[in-house]
Amino acid sequence: IAEEALRLIRVDYDPLTPVLDALRALEPGAPTLHPELMSYEVPAMAKPAGGNCCSDNVLQRGDPDAAFARAHRVFEQTYRTEMIHQAYIEPHACLAVYNTDETYSVWSSTQHTFGLRNQIAQVLGVSQNRVRVAGTEVGGAFGGKIWMLDEAAAACLARKAGRPVRIVMTRREDFLCGEPRSGVHLVMKTGVTEDMRLLARTIDVVLDSGAFARAGVLMSASMPTFAEGPYAIEHLRVHVRCAYTNKAASASMRAPGGPQSNFAIESEMERIAAEMGWDAIAFRRRNLMPDGHKNLAGVAFSSVYVRDTLDAAMELAGYDPAAVRSAGPEGRLRGRGIALGNWNVGGMPSGAVLKMNDDGSASILTGVVDLTGVHTAIAQIAAEALQLPLERVTIKCLDTESAPHSTISAGSQALKSMGGAVLKAAEHVKAQLFEEAVEALDVGPDRMELAEGQVRVKTESSRAVAVTALLAKAMARRGPIVGYGSTGNFNRLPSFACQVADVEVDPDTGQVRVLRYVAAQDCGIAINPVAADGQVQGGAAQGIGMALSEGLRYDAKGQPITAGYLDYKIPSALDLPPIETVLVEKPAVDGPFGAKGIGEPPVVPGPAAIANAVANAVGVRITSLPITPEKIRAALRASKGQAAAD
């Protein structure tokens, strides 16, 4: 009946002129997409400027304009990237129930149960304890399942219908309404000295926010804090504007803003070195940020292992900057490209409960969604702290009404945040066990250790008492032993990646084939090396896709023409070479057992590494992504004085 009713509805549309280019959206006279923008309630980091500019952010160090005047040479170039879909396997899906006690229960494929709960409660106009959100297993996310999409609608329909309501987007709906990576228009101006020093740089960015200001405004504020790249530049200004357009509302995707800015940064490092006749690696080394470097936001960085990461990639790849071009079979051209990348990893508030069972096993209660093996890693942290076999530790992900506040599974910080909370909970358990053991061992807790299911004296391992006996004693005297741990916001640390790409280009067709790929990753101490290696490989694959094929496209009327995987090309196993990885393990401050976040950095340098490899192969540089065969053929014809095709 409902479907028949829909067929009977007739709608007359009065189409408006679509605004599809972020630069044009900021021009005087452009149609205003949000006339009431300046009266909106906005996040603290957003700085709306009126018109179609939903945020205008700038940070500066020194005086770059004055420094350009005394530079030995000044370079300027414009770079463009398109919107990128996260391309997860499972589309957005949720289920909602309106309960008899007038509360809501929502199950969602989400990265952030507590954030989603807060958004639903705000939309429904109820307090947060009236909404219970349970995170389901997630079929991929990569930042695309952080913000609320259909959950509040499902909750409203469930209340109206008095029945559970499930909403599952079709693939086309997901491409139309999902929240892709922002496209950017970036103008970079760089002044260098004769002795290979980056003296001054300005970076002017226009972000395509799409129809709404989702994470685009947050990225507008965050990009100036890392768009310096892995380098130290005395005079620097980063200006980012976020513009509304009639496209899908962009939000977060793995390392939001990182691959876009790095595409320009590392392309310019190669271009400047080539035009100045410098060794591109020596040029990079001359300008690498030192430990203690302060970013534009004034945050002093520690655990800066950029040089180690560069060295590891070059060693594994056998990279020689003097041998980046060669001839392939049948007239094809081969090139090698290298790129350094950076991402600032931090941490958000988290809480964890660790309860000891009667038999000495441990159970962790958390609300953090399990993405990329984070549950396994935090179980490893607890097992190490309590000296238990991993199989003696279990982890249960609970809903928002049952678990302590938990961080988001995004931003390369879930392991650091929740892992830190679990480690503190384990230390709390140890303190209680040691307290119970004082009477039996007749020594203070500072002389005790956990080992082999016992609390024993460090210097006399024969003096020991079983953990199970201590648990039983505590249960009888004061109740069960339960550990509590929490973490607040962590200071951001830089994490670095370096990748080397070998490509082969057919000059007749412009087709690019990736022959070999090497990825080095600064990860602190790897809690789970196998999972960390997988993260690096996955990030590299996504970077290759962004470089060569991916991009959301719209027709002149603003209708999507890449609304499914038949038209939106992501790399398959047949498109990718074996990805060789190396983890650079040096302990980081704050992280549990010295771990750093690892999710975002591996995707950052890929597009630039591919772009540099293609440029070395064919002798012309492509400054917009993706680097398609059509662009390569047009650039080659133009370089030979022929008319470039459309």
XYZ file of C-alpha atoms in Angstrom:
646
model
C 0.000 0.000 0.000
C 2.806 2.382 0.874
C 4.603 1.681 -2.408
C 1.385 2.285 -4.370
C 0.875 5.563 -2.505
C 4.395 6.647 -3.454
C 3.640 5.960 -7.116
C 0.634 8.256 -6.926
C 2.599 11.235 -5.636
C 3.504 13.794 -8.269
C 6.068 16.481 -7.516
C 6.737 19.603 -9.560
C 10.355 20.730 -9.190
C 11.756 24.175 -9.858
C 15.464 23.340 -10.358
C 17.974 25.832 -9.017
C 21.353 26.482 -10.571
C 23.702 23.899 -9.043
C 26.901 25.027 -7.325
C 29.412 22.288 -8.091
C 32.801 24.000 -7.851
C 34.057 25.016 -4.402
C 36.090 27.930 -5.786
C 33.136 29.346 -7.669
C 30.964 28.838 -4.598
C 33.087 31.475 -2.834
C 32.861 34.026 -5.647
C 30.665 37.097 -5.213
C 27.251 36.521 -6.730
C 27.308 32.724 -6.381
C 23.939 31.232 -5.320
C 23.840 31.055 -1.532
C 23.086 27.510 -0.420
C 22.529 28.309 3.270
C 21.072 31.831 3.575
C 20.748 31.483 7.374
C 24.337 30.296 7.873
C 25.375 33.060 10.268
C 22.539 32.139 12.648
C 23.456 28.438 12.771
C 24.669 26.720 15.928
C 28.211 25.672 14.989
C 31.050 23.600 16.528
C 33.662 25.507 18.484
C 36.309 25.087 15.769
C 34.049 26.312 12.956
C 34.431 29.910 11.819
C 31.627 30.633 9.334
C 32.294 33.662 7.153
C 28.944 34.011 5.404
C 27.928 33.285 1.859
C 28.963 29.721 1.074
C 32.009 29.789 3.377
C 31.105 27.626 6.356
C 34.542 27.972 7.977
C 37.572 30.179 7.428
C 40.700 29.189 9.366
C 44.258 30.502 9.207
C 47.434 29.906 11.224
C 50.779 31.614 10.674
C 54.375 31.515 11.861
C 56.801 34.315 11.040
C 56.262 36.567 8.001
C 56.182 34.482 4.803
C 55.356 37.427 2.536
C 58.460 39.316 3.620
C 60.559 36.146 3.475
C 59.607 35.521 -0.169
C 61.292 38.806 -1.084
C 64.675 37.559 0.147
C 64.329 33.957 -1.055
C 66.793 32.712 -3.655
C 63.875 31.420 -5.718
C 60.095 31.191 -5.328
C 57.922 28.392 -6.706
C 54.140 28.339 -7.035
C 51.786 25.577 -8.136
C 48.109 24.635 -7.920
C 46.927 21.129 -7.019
C 43.466 19.598 -7.105
C 41.907 16.449 -5.717
C 38.366 15.093 -6.044
C 35.942 13.771 -3.458
C 36.769 10.173 -2.526
C 34.251 7.624 -1.238
C 35.378 5.374 1.621
C 34.231 2.350 -0.424
C 33.343 0.136 2.542
C 31.717 -3.213 1.785
C 28.638 -2.800 4.002
C 26.416 0.239 3.316
C 24.989 2.319 6.147
C 22.534 0.249 8.180
C 20.661 0.593 11.461
C 17.771 -0.813 13.480
C 15.687 1.159 16.000
C 13.150 0.162 18.658
C 10.917 2.461 20.725
C 10.586 0.787 24.111
C 7.594 0.695 26.466
C 9.473 2.896 28.967
C 9.709 5.625 26.281
C 13.382 5.039 25.630
C 15.041 4.249 22.319
C 17.331 1.336 21.464
C 19.407 1.702 18.315
C 21.751 -0.807 16.709
C 24.055 0.741 14.124
C 27.078 -0.004 11.985
C 28.938 2.900 13.579
C 32.461 3.837 14.590
C 31.339 5.911 17.575
C 28.499 4.641 19.747
C 28.656 7.454 22.301
C 28.883 10.215 19.705
C 25.989 8.690 17.782
C 23.932 8.471 20.983
C 24.535 12.160 21.646
C 23.495 13.155 18.121
C 20.317 11.055 18.219
C 19.346 12.451 21.617
C 19.869 16.017 20.376
C 17.699 15.462 17.296
C 14.941 13.737 19.283
C 15.053 16.335 22.050
C 15.582 13.792 24.842
C 18.301 13.299 27.451
C 21.147 10.971 26.557
C 20.093 8.296 29.040
C 16.893 7.843 27.009
C 18.882 6.561 24.034
C 20.803 3.285 24.076
C 23.150 2.700 21.144
C 24.755 -0.662 20.479
C 27.536 -0.863 17.927
C 27.327 -3.850 15.606
C 30.176 -5.509 13.748
C 31.247 -3.035 11.068
C 31.772 -4.043 7.448
C 34.357 -1.341 6.845
C 34.157 2.355 7.694
C 37.401 4.342 7.168
C 35.789 7.445 8.722
C 32.546 7.182 6.777
C 30.459 5.886 9.697
C 31.156 8.444 12.394
C 28.267 10.847 11.925
C 24.563 10.138 12.231
C 22.771 9.536 8.939
C 19.593 7.418 9.166
C 19.505 6.466 12.854
C 17.279 9.303 14.124
C 14.865 8.739 11.239
C 14.638 5.054 12.133
C 14.000 5.961 15.779
C 11.204 8.389 14.841
C 9.581 5.815 12.558
C 9.827 3.166 15.273
C 8.050 5.457 17.724
C 5.346 6.250 15.175
C 4.838 2.661 14.022
C 5.179 1.011 17.399
C 7.377 -1.602 15.715
C 11.118 -2.071 15.129
C 12.335 -0.211 12.055
C 15.395 -1.108 10.022
C 16.973 1.127 7.395
C 19.625 -0.230 5.040
C 20.868 2.079 2.301
C 21.175 0.820 -1.237
C 24.593 1.221 -2.791
C 23.355 4.182 -4.861
C 21.876 5.844 -1.759
C 25.162 5.343 0.044
C 27.120 7.040 -2.749
C 24.541 9.844 -2.883
C 24.137 10.435 0.870
C 27.333 9.004 2.349
C 30.071 11.302 3.536
C 33.171 11.170 1.309
C 36.642 12.637 1.648
C 36.650 16.340 0.743
C 38.001 17.428 -2.583
C 40.459 20.333 -2.411
C 41.833 23.183 -4.482
C 45.287 23.963 -3.087
C 47.704 26.710 -4.085
C 51.229 26.345 -2.673
C 53.920 29.006 -2.807
C 57.428 28.135 -1.616
C 60.572 30.203 -1.163
C 63.935 28.403 -0.898
C 67.496 29.458 -0.108
C 70.611 28.586 -2.095
C 71.609 25.992 0.500
C 68.433 23.891 0.069
C 66.464 25.357 2.972
C 62.699 25.813 2.946
C 62.572 29.475 3.937
C 58.906 30.350 3.460
C 55.670 28.774 2.336
C 52.025 29.735 2.005
C 49.293 27.155 1.504
C 45.838 28.333 0.460
C 43.213 25.597 0.506
C 39.551 25.537 -0.473
C 37.770 22.433 0.823
C 34.633 21.148 -0.889
C 32.268 20.537 2.035
C 29.334 19.418 -0.083
C 25.765 20.267 0.875
C 26.330 20.403 4.636
C 29.107 21.312 7.053
C 29.907 17.969 8.590
C 33.546 17.150 9.341
C 34.634 19.605 6.656
C 34.610 22.466 9.152
C 36.644 20.395 11.605
C 39.144 19.606 8.868
C 39.311 23.297 8.008
C 40.554 23.903 11.553
C 42.831 20.857 11.767
C 44.622 21.066 8.390
C 46.731 24.094 9.379
C 48.165 22.049 12.264
C 49.705 19.384 10.002
C 49.872 20.883 6.477
C 53.493 21.851 7.127
C 54.266 18.248 6.313
C 57.223 16.445 7.905
C 59.350 19.578 7.564
C 60.315 22.622 9.626
C 59.621 25.897 7.811
C 60.575 29.169 9.456
C 57.910 31.302 7.778
C 54.608 29.593 7.119
C 50.955 30.462 6.622
C 48.167 27.938 6.069
C 44.762 29.335 5.126
C 41.860 26.903 4.754
C 38.337 27.800 3.665
C 35.489 25.296 3.649
C 32.797 25.896 1.012
C 29.263 24.594 0.517
C 28.448 22.966 -2.844
C 25.536 20.883 -4.169
C 27.318 17.575 -3.660
C 27.341 14.842 -1.051
C 28.221 16.282 2.345
C 31.871 15.430 2.902
C 33.147 14.261 6.245
C 36.006 12.130 7.482
C 38.030 9.594 5.609
C 41.223 7.974 6.837
C 43.660 10.824 7.646
C 41.197 13.583 6.671
C 43.089 16.294 4.822
C 46.355 14.356 4.926
C 46.620 12.798 1.446
C 45.327 15.996 -0.189
C 47.880 18.304 1.410
C 50.674 15.737 1.139
C 50.039 15.308 -2.602
C 50.999 18.963 -3.004
C 53.828 18.989 -0.431
C 55.726 15.983 -1.766
C 55.068 16.818 -5.416
C 56.620 20.220 -4.755
C 59.635 18.740 -2.968
C 60.419 16.690 -6.090
C 59.606 19.515 -8.522
C 61.695 22.099 -6.674
C 64.644 19.712 -6.332
C 64.520 18.895 -10.060
C 64.388 22.537 -11.135
C 67.170 23.525 -8.738
C 69.361 20.565 -9.677
C 69.336 19.231 -6.117
C 69.278 15.669 -4.839
C 65.637 15.268 -3.778
C 66.500 13.110 -0.759
C 69.210 15.516 0.426
C 66.697 18.358 0.027
C 64.247 16.513 2.256
C 66.877 15.661 4.855
C 67.959 19.295 5.033
C 64.471 20.323 6.149
C 63.118 17.442 8.264
C 61.434 18.526 11.491
C 63.532 17.921 14.614
C 62.352 16.470 17.894
C 60.661 19.206 19.910
C 59.432 21.011 16.784
C 56.355 23.177 17.366
C 53.534 23.069 14.841
C 51.467 26.112 13.858
C 49.142 25.523 16.813
C 52.124 25.788 19.177
C 52.201 22.089 20.121
C 55.726 20.792 20.741
C 56.243 17.388 19.130
C 58.127 14.521 20.722
C 58.904 11.026 19.457
C 59.795 12.469 16.024
C 61.126 9.519 14.027
C 60.815 10.899 10.506
C 64.467 10.349 9.581
C 64.329 6.712 10.702
C 61.197 6.161 8.618
C 62.772 7.673 5.503
C 65.895 5.548 5.965
C 63.860 2.349 6.453
C 61.870 2.861 3.242
C 64.939 3.696 1.191
C 66.818 0.679 2.494
C 63.994 -1.782 1.795
C 63.346 -0.325 -1.651
C 66.987 0.157 -2.571
C 66.067 3.708 -3.513
C 68.605 5.711 -5.490
C 67.507 9.279 -6.373
C 69.856 9.192 -9.357
C 68.115 6.144 -10.851
C 64.403 6.955 -10.887
C 63.762 6.492 -14.627
C 64.283 3.533 -16.936
C 62.961 2.011 -20.125
C 60.466 -0.827 -19.963
C 59.564 -3.455 -22.564
C 57.718 -2.554 -25.777
C 58.352 1.154 -25.466
C 56.817 1.517 -22.027
C 58.360 3.924 -19.523
C 59.261 3.149 -15.925
C 59.682 5.475 -12.973
C 60.250 5.388 -9.219
C 58.696 7.825 -6.828
C 59.103 8.451 -3.122
C 57.024 10.446 -0.665
C 57.153 11.159 3.048
C 53.913 11.634 4.909
C 52.852 12.755 8.357
C 49.779 12.639 10.532
C 49.309 13.888 14.077
C 47.901 11.146 16.286
C 46.327 11.991 19.620
C 43.850 10.454 21.983
C 40.370 11.040 23.341
C 38.712 10.230 26.689
C 38.076 6.563 27.409
C 37.038 4.400 30.325
C 37.436 0.672 30.899
C 36.488 -1.909 33.508
C 38.574 -5.035 34.089
C 37.102 -7.670 36.362
C 38.971 -10.655 37.741
C 37.136 -13.976 37.709
C 37.407 -16.600 40.462
C 39.760 -18.771 38.404
C 42.207 -15.908 37.753
C 41.046 -15.126 34.239
C 40.145 -11.545 33.298
C 37.231 -9.892 31.485
C 37.409 -6.426 29.939
C 34.256 -4.331 29.616
C 34.445 -1.539 27.052
C 32.332 0.409 24.605
C 34.942 0.925 21.900
C 33.907 -0.489 18.524
C 36.207 -3.218 17.220
C 37.805 -1.937 14.035
C 41.120 -3.206 12.641
C 41.674 -5.557 15.572
C 41.611 -3.002 18.384
C 39.899 -5.513 20.699
C 42.700 -8.018 20.196
C 45.311 -5.362 20.875
C 43.779 -4.130 24.127
C 43.344 -7.737 25.280
C 47.079 -8.158 24.605
C 47.788 -5.078 26.724
C 45.800 -6.493 29.651
C 47.402 -9.914 29.256
C 50.886 -8.402 29.289
C 50.159 -6.230 32.322
C 48.614 -9.119 34.290
C 51.067 -11.737 32.979
C 48.244 -13.903 31.667
C 48.053 -15.986 28.490
C 45.996 -14.116 25.890
C 43.313 -16.802 25.903
C 42.716 -16.030 29.592
C 41.562 -12.501 28.724
C 38.237 -11.793 27.066
C 36.748 -8.515 25.927
C 33.096 -7.536 25.714
C 31.893 -4.484 23.785
C 28.823 -3.100 25.551
C 26.198 -0.513 24.611
C 26.163 3.105 25.778
C 24.017 2.341 28.838
C 26.311 -0.458 30.022
C 29.869 0.584 29.199
C 31.888 3.494 30.576
C 32.438 6.305 28.098
C 34.510 5.046 25.199
C 36.465 6.780 22.503
C 35.774 6.714 18.795
C 37.295 4.015 16.606
C 38.912 6.544 14.288
C 41.758 9.019 14.077
C 44.516 6.498 14.876
C 43.784 6.857 18.575
C 41.475 4.038 19.706
C 44.359 1.777 20.731
C 46.184 4.590 22.493
C 43.083 5.893 24.290
C 41.299 2.680 25.207
C 44.557 0.754 25.494
C 45.728 3.326 28.016
C 42.483 2.995 29.978
C 42.749 -0.807 29.996
C 46.379 -0.621 31.119
C 45.372 1.629 34.021
C 42.542 -0.786 34.905
C 45.065 -3.645 34.918
C 47.409 -1.646 37.141
C 44.464 -1.027 39.482
C 43.867 -4.784 39.647
C 47.565 -5.416 40.351
C 47.545 -2.875 43.172
C 44.607 -4.642 44.811
C 46.217 -8.075 44.426
C 49.481 -6.812 45.910
C 47.587 -5.275 48.818
C 45.933 -8.622 49.527
C 49.329 -10.364 49.330
C 51.104 -8.221 51.954
C 50.054 -10.437 54.854
C 51.040 -13.682 53.136
C 54.384 -12.492 51.762
C 55.339 -10.096 54.557
C 56.772 -7.529 52.121
C 55.504 -4.261 50.703
C 53.801 -4.051 47.261
C 56.899 -2.378 45.784
C 58.772 -5.687 46.188
C 56.099 -7.800 44.457
C 55.533 -8.967 40.891
C 52.955 -10.955 38.964
C 54.136 -14.101 37.215
C 52.716 -17.501 36.277
C 49.416 -16.978 38.084
C 51.137 -15.907 41.283
C 52.071 -12.813 43.211
C 55.640 -13.347 44.338
C 58.594 -11.528 45.845
C 60.790 -10.114 43.055
C 64.064 -11.342 44.526
C 62.722 -14.616 45.982
C 60.422 -16.307 43.469
C 59.854 -19.214 45.862
C 57.948 -16.878 48.163
C 54.650 -16.689 46.305
C 50.895 -16.886 46.699
C 48.411 -17.949 44.024
C 46.277 -15.223 42.448
C 43.209 -17.437 42.857
C 43.851 -17.595 46.612
C 44.112 -13.810 46.774
C 40.875 -13.418 44.788
C 39.070 -15.758 47.161
C 40.456 -13.903 50.153
C 39.396 -10.548 48.772
C 35.938 -11.847 47.891
C 35.355 -12.946 51.472
C 36.777 -9.789 53.053
C 35.715 -6.884 50.839
C 34.227 -8.195 47.641
C 35.463 -8.874 44.112
C 38.571 -7.325 42.634
C 37.593 -4.988 39.803
C 39.917 -2.563 38.054
C 38.901 0.810 36.705
C 40.901 2.903 34.281
C 40.336 6.075 32.325
C 42.246 8.435 30.074
C 41.632 12.019 29.043
C 42.779 13.843 25.937
C 46.346 13.049 24.835
C 48.714 15.550 23.292
C 49.163 14.896 19.602
C 52.282 13.160 18.369
C 53.512 13.104 14.794
C 53.501 9.737 13.087
C 55.368 9.318 9.822
C 55.104 7.133 6.749
C 57.394 6.831 3.757
C 56.425 4.984 0.591
C 58.215 4.132 -2.643
C 56.330 3.286 -5.834
C 57.605 1.698 -9.024
C 55.311 2.232 -12.001
C 55.222 1.432 -15.697
C 53.432 3.791 -18.101
C 52.319 3.075 -21.660
C 52.900 6.426 -23.436
C 50.445 5.528 -26.204
C 47.479 4.816 -23.913
C 48.522 6.578 -20.707
C 47.820 3.407 -18.753
C 49.722 3.109 -15.445
C 50.664 -0.187 -13.837
C 52.154 -0.343 -10.337
C 55.023 -2.832 -10.377
C 56.319 -2.647 -6.804
C 55.357 -0.827 -3.646
C 57.317 -0.341 -0.412
C 55.826 1.202 2.729
C 57.646 2.117 5.943
C 55.645 3.128 8.999
C 56.624 4.830 12.248
C 54.347 3.009 14.703
C 55.935 3.375 18.125
C 55.968 -0.158 19.544
C 53.666 -2.475 17.598
C 51.284 -4.167 20.034
C 50.106 -6.555 17.310
C 52.662 -6.536 14.467
C 50.502 -8.638 12.130
C 47.565 -6.245 12.464
C 49.870 -3.238 12.126
C 51.320 -4.696 8.934
C 47.788 -5.150 7.596
C 46.970 -1.550 8.409
C 49.970 -0.364 6.421
C 49.082 -2.529 3.432
C 45.454 -1.393 3.482
C 46.389 2.275 3.721
C 48.846 1.923 0.849
C 46.159 0.288 -1.301
C 43.737 3.151 -0.619
C 46.425 5.685 -1.480
C 47.039 3.940 -4.802
C 43.308 4.059 -5.552
C 43.126 7.772 -4.791
C 46.158 8.357 -6.989
C 45.070 6.483 -10.093
C 41.327 5.942 -10.340
C 39.057 7.142 -7.544
C 36.945 10.277 -7.619
C 33.255 11.144 -7.276
C 31.974 12.889 -10.395
C 28.787 14.838 -11.039
C 27.076 15.938 -14.239
C 26.220 19.547 -15.083
C 22.926 19.257 -13.176
C 24.629 18.063 -10.013
C 23.576 14.429 -10.397
C 26.157 11.783 -9.412
C 27.524 9.726 -12.289
C 29.734 7.495 -10.110
C 27.070 6.064 -7.805
C 28.272 2.488 -7.544
C 31.254 0.240 -7.970
C 30.601 -0.280 -11.679
C 31.522 3.374 -12.235
C 33.628 4.128 -9.158
C 36.846 2.186 -9.607
C 38.737 1.024 -6.526
C 41.893 -1.101 -6.832
C 41.298 -4.833 -6.902
C 43.819 -7.544 -6.132
C 44.657 -7.607 -9.847
C 45.567 -3.900 -9.778
C 47.930 -4.074 -6.814
C 51.458 -5.422 -6.549
C 52.665 -7.139 -3.380
C 53.051 -4.345 -0.814
C 56.306 -4.707 1.106
C 56.211 -3.198 4.589
C 58.612 -2.330 7.372
C 57.581 -1.154 10.829
C 59.844 1.432 12.461
C 59.539 0.532 16.130
C 60.712 3.196 18.545
C 58.761 3.840 21.755
C 56.434 6.816 21.868
C 55.554 8.848 24.927
C 52.094 8.397 26.487
C 51.125 5.332 24.459
C 50.562 2.005 26.237
C 53.883 0.122 26.085
C 55.136 2.863 23.743
C 52.499 2.392 21.007
C 51.576 5.107 18.512
C 48.434 5.317 16.426
C 48.812 3.644 13.051
C 45.478 3.813 11.203
C 45.802 7.139 9.364
C 49.465 7.635 8.343
C 49.764 4.758 5.817
C 47.249 6.372 3.442
C 48.921 9.809 3.414
C 51.988 9.546 1.111
C 50.550 7.171 -1.505
C 49.117 9.675 -4.014
C 52.317 11.744 -3.968
C 54.555 8.682 -4.314
C 52.574 7.545 -7.371
C 52.537 11.075 -8.817
C 56.304 11.364 -8.427
C 56.814 7.945 -10.016
C 54.626 8.856 -13.001
C 56.421 12.206 -13.391
C 59.795 10.466 -13.363
C 58.572 7.916 -15.901
C 57.048 10.238 -18.518
C 58.814 13.539 -17.799
C 55.646 15.564 -17.165
C 53.879 16.212 -13.859
C 50.158 15.746 -13.290
C 48.856 18.165 -10.643
C 45.329 16.845 -10.193
C 44.009 13.533 -8.895
C 43.249 10.947 -10.018
C 46.084 10.560 -12.524
C 44.059 9.036 -15.348
C 45.306 7.761 -18.723
C 43.505 10.692 -20.359
C 45.434 13.221 -18.282
C 48.756 11.539 -19.012
C 48.128 11.411 -22.777
C 47.025 15.054 -22.815
C 50.103 16.119 -20.825
C 52.431 14.189 -23.136
C 50.872 15.729 -26.234
C 51.087 19.188 -24.687
C 54.742 18.640 -23.807
C 55.397 17.782 -27.453
C 53.648 20.922 -28.667
C 50.484 19.112 -29.745
C 47.000 20.265 -28.915
C 45.771 18.787 -25.658
C 42.518 16.881 -25.819
C 39.606 17.810 -23.601
